Coordinates of C-alpha atoms in Angstrom, one line a residue:
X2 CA 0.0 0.0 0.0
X3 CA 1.5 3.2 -1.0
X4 CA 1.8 6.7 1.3
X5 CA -0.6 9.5 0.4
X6 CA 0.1 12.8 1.6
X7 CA -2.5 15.5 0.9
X8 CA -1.1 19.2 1.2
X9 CA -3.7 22.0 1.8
X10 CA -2.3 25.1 0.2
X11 CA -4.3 27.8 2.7
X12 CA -5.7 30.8 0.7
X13 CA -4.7 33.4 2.9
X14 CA -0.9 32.3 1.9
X15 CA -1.3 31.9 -1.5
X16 CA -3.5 35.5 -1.8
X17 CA -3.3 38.7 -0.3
X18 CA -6.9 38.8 1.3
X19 CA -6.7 42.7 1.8
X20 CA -6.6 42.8 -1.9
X21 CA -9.7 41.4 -4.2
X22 CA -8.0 38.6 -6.3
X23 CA -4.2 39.4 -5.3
X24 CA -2.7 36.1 -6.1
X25 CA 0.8 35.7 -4.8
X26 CA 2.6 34.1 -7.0
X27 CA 5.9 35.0 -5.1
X28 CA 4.6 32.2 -2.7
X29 CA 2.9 30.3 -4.9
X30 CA 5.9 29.5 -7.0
X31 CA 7.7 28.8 -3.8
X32 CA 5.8 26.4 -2.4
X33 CA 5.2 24.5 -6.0
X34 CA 9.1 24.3 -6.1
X35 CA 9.4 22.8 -2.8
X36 CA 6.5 20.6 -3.6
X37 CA 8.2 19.4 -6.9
X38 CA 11.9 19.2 -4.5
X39 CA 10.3 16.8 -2.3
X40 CA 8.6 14.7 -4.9
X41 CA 12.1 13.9 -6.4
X42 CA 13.0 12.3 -3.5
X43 CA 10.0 10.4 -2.3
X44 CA 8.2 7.6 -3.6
X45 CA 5.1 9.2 -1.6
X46 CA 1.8 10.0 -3.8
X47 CA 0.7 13.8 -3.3
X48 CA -2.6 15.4 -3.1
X49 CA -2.8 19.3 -3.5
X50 CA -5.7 21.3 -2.1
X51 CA -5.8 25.2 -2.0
X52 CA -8.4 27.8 -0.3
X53 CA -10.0 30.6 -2.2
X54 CA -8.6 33.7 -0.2
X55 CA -9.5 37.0 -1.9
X56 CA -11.2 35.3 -4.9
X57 CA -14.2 33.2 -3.9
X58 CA -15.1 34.2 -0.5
X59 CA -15.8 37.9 -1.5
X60 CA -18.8 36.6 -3.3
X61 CA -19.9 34.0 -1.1
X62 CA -20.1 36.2 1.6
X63 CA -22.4 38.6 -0.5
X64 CA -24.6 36.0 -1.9
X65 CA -24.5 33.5 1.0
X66 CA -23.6 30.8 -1.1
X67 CA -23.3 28.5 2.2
X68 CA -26.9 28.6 2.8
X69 CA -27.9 27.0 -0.3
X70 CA -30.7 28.8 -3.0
X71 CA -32.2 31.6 -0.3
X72 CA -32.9 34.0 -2.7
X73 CA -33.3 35.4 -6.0
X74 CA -29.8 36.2 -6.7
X75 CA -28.4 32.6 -5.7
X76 CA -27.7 31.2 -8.8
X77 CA -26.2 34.2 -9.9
X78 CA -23.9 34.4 -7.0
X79 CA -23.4 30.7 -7.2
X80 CA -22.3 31.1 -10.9
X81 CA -20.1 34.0 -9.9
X82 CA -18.3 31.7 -6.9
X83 CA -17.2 28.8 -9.0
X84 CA -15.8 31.4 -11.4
X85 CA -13.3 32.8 -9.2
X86 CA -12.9 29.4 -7.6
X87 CA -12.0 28.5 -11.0
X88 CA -9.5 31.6 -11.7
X89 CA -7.6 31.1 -9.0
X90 CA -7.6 27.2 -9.3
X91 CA -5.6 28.4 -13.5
X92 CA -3.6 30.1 -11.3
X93 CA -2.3 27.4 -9.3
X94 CA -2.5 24.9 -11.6
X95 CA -0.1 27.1 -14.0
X96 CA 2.8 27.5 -11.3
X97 CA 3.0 23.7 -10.6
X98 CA 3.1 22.5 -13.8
X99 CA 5.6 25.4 -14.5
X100 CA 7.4 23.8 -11.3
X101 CA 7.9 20.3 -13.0
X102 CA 4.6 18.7 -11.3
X103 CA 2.3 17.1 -13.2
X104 CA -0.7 18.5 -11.7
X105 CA -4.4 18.1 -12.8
X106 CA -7.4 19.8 -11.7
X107 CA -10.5 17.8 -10.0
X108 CA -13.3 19.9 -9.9
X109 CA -14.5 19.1 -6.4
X110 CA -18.1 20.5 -7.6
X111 CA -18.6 17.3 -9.7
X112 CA -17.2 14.9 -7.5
X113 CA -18.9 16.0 -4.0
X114 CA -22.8 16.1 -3.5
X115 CA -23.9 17.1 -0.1
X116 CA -27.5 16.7 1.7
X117 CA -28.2 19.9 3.9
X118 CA -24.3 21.0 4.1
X119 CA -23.5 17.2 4.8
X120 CA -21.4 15.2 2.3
X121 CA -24.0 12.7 0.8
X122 CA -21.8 10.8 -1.8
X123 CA -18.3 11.5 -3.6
X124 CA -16.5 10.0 -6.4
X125 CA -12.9 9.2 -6.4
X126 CA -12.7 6.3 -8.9
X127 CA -11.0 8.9 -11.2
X128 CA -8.5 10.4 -8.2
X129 CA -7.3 6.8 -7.6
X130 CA -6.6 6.6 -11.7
X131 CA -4.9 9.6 -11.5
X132 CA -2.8 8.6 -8.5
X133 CA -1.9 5.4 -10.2
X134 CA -0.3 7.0 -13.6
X135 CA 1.7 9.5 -11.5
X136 CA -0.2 12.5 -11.8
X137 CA -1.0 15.0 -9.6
X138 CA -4.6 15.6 -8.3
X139 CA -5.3 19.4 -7.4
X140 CA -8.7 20.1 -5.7
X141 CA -9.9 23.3 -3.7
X142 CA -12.5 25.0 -1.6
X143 CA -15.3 25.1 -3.8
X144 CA -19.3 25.4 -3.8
X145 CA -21.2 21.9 -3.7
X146 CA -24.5 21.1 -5.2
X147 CA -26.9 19.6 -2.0
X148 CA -30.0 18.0 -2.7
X149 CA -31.9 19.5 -0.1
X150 CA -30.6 23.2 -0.4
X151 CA -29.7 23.4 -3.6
X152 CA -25.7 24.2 -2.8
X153 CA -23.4 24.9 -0.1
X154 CA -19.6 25.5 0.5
X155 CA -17.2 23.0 1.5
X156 CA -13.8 24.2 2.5
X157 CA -10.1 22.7 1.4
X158 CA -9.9 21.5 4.3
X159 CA -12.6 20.0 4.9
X160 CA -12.6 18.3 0.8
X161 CA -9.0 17.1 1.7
X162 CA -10.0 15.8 4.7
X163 CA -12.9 13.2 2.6
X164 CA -10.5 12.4 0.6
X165 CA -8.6 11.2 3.3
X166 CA -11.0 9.3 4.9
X167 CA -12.1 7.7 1.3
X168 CA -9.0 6.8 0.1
X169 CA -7.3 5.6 3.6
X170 CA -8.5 1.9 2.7
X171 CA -6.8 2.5 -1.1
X172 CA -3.5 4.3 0.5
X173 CA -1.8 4.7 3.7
X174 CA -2.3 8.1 4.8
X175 CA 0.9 9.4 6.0
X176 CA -0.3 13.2 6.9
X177 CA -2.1 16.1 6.3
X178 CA -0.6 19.0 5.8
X179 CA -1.6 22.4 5.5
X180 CA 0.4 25.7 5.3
X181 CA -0.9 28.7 6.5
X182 CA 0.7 32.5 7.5
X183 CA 1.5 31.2 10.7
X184 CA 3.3 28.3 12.2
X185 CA 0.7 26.4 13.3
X186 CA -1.3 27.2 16.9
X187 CA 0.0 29.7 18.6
X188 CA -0.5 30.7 22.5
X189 CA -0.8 34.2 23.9
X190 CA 2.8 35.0 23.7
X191 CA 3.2 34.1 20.2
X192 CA 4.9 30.3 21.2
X193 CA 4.2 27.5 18.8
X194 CA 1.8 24.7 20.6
X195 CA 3.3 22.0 19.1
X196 CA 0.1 19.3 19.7
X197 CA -3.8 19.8 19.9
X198 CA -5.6 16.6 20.5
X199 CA -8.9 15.9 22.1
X200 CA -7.5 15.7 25.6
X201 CA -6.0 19.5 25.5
X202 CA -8.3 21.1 23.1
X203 CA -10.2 23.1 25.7
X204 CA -7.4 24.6 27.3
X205 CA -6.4 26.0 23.8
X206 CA -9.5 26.7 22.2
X207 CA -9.0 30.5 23.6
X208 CA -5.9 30.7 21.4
X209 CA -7.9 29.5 17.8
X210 CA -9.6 32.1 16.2
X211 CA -11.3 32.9 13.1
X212 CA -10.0 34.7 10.1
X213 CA -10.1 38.5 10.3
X214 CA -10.4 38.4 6.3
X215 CA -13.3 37.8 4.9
X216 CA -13.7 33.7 4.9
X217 CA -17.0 32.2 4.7
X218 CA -15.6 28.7 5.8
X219 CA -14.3 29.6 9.8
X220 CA -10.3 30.4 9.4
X221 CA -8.3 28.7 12.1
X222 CA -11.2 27.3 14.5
X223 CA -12.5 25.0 12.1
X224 CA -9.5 23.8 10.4
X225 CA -8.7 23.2 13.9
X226 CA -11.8 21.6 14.4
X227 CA -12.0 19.6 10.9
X228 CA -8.1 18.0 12.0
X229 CA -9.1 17.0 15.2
X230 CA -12.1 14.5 13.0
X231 CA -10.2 13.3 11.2
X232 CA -7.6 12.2 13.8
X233 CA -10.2 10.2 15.4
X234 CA -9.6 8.2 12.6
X235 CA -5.9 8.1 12.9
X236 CA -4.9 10.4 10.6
X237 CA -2.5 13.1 11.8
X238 CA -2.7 16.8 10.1
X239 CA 0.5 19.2 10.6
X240 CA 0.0 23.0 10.4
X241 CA 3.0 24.8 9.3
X242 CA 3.9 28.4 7.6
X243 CA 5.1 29.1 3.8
X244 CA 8.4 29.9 5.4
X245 CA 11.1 28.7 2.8
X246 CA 11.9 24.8 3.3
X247 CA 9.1 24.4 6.1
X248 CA 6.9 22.5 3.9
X249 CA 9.5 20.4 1.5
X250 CA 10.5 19.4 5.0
X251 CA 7.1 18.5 6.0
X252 CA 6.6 16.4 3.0
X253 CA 10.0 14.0 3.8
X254 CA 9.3 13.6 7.3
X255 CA 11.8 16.3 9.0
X256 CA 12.0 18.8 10.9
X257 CA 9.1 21.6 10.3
X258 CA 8.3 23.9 12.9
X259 CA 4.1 23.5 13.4
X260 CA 1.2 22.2 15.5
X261 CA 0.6 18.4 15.0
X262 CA -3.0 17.7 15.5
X263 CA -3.0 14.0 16.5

């Protein structure tokens, strides 16, 4: 059985959210390089999410694209999400293949369907495939059609984190890991917390906040909240920074300054 790791590129690292649509491809080509680094010296399969940032939360937030078809202007504003979820996806996609990786985008919108904001079924017949003929799969934060509501939003995080738990029987899931602006959890002082789990998860909460940018899909609290599911099921997520050689690290098992979530 062959190791999976699934890397969550956050959106406030690979945008500027206090600009509308400020990609940074500074950081984006960083992180694709180290991405492509480590994959020449692993035999480890890779799974790359990304978040949305300043591209599709601004809309979702005006249109309330979480809540499903409330209004008259839902489809519109749906429409309008999975655009920019889509221009920034190009975006991504365009730096790792520049980067050497052989990286293919998987719409999570046509392999997700959700029952009042719940995952009902997904797909990954086609992910496997991929996996299997060395290619890359890329998904992202993206809006999800529900049969009750009409659509919701599921986070990276959260899209990565079904993958995980539907492909662990296919792979071994080795870790998730997600990079964010800071390293990881951090207390009152600004000191790393180098492990959440359910045992001390109350005496940190106070520490985990949401984003102060506009995110439709909780900032730090739930991706706090989203790791801490899935390592019920014994999979472990690190959270780390985009600071240079903190995620190739990550990927081949050394050294990278973080919060494990166990």
């Amino acid at each position: 059985m062959q190791n999976l790791i699934l890397i969550k590129l956050g959106g406030s690292t690979i945008t500027d959210k206090s600009k509308r649509k400020g990609a940074n491809l500074k950081i984006i080509n960083q992180l694709a390089r180290e991405i492509e680094s480590a994959r020449e010296k692993t035999r480890d399969l890779i799974i790359i999410g990304h978040g949305q940032g300043s591209y599709a939360h601004v809309p979702a937030k005006k249109y309330q694209t979480k809540k499903g078809n409330i209004h008259k202007n839902s489809d519109i504003g749906l429409a309008k999400v999975r655009l920019e979820c889509l221009e920034l996806n190009s975006i991504v996609i365009d730096r790792l293949i520049t980067a050497g990786i052989p990286a293919v985008t998987f719409e999570p919108h046509s392999f997700l369907l959700s029952i009042n904001g719940s995952l009902s079924k997904i797909f990954v017949a086609p992910i496997v495939n991929a996996l299997g003929v060395n290619l890359v799969p890329v998904v992202y934060g993206d809006a999800i059609q529900d049969e009750k509501i009409g659509w919701t939003i599921f986070s990276g995080e959260q899209i990565l984190n079904l993958l995980a738990l539907n492909l662990k029987n296919q792979f071994k899931i080795k870790t998730v890991i997600e990079v964010g602006n800071t390293n990881g959890v951090l207390d009152k002082v600004g000191k790393i917390i180098t492990q959440i789990n359910a045992k001390n998860f109350k005496s940190v909460e106070k520490y985990i906040s949401g984003s102060s940018a506009t995110d439709v899909t909780g900032g730090m609290e739930h991706k706090v909240k989203e790791a801490l599911v899935l390592a019920q099921k014994g999979i472990h997520t690190q959270l780390i920074s985009a600071k240079t050689g903190n995620l190739s690290n990550a990927i081949l098992g050394r050294n990278a300054s973080g919060t494990w979530i166990r």
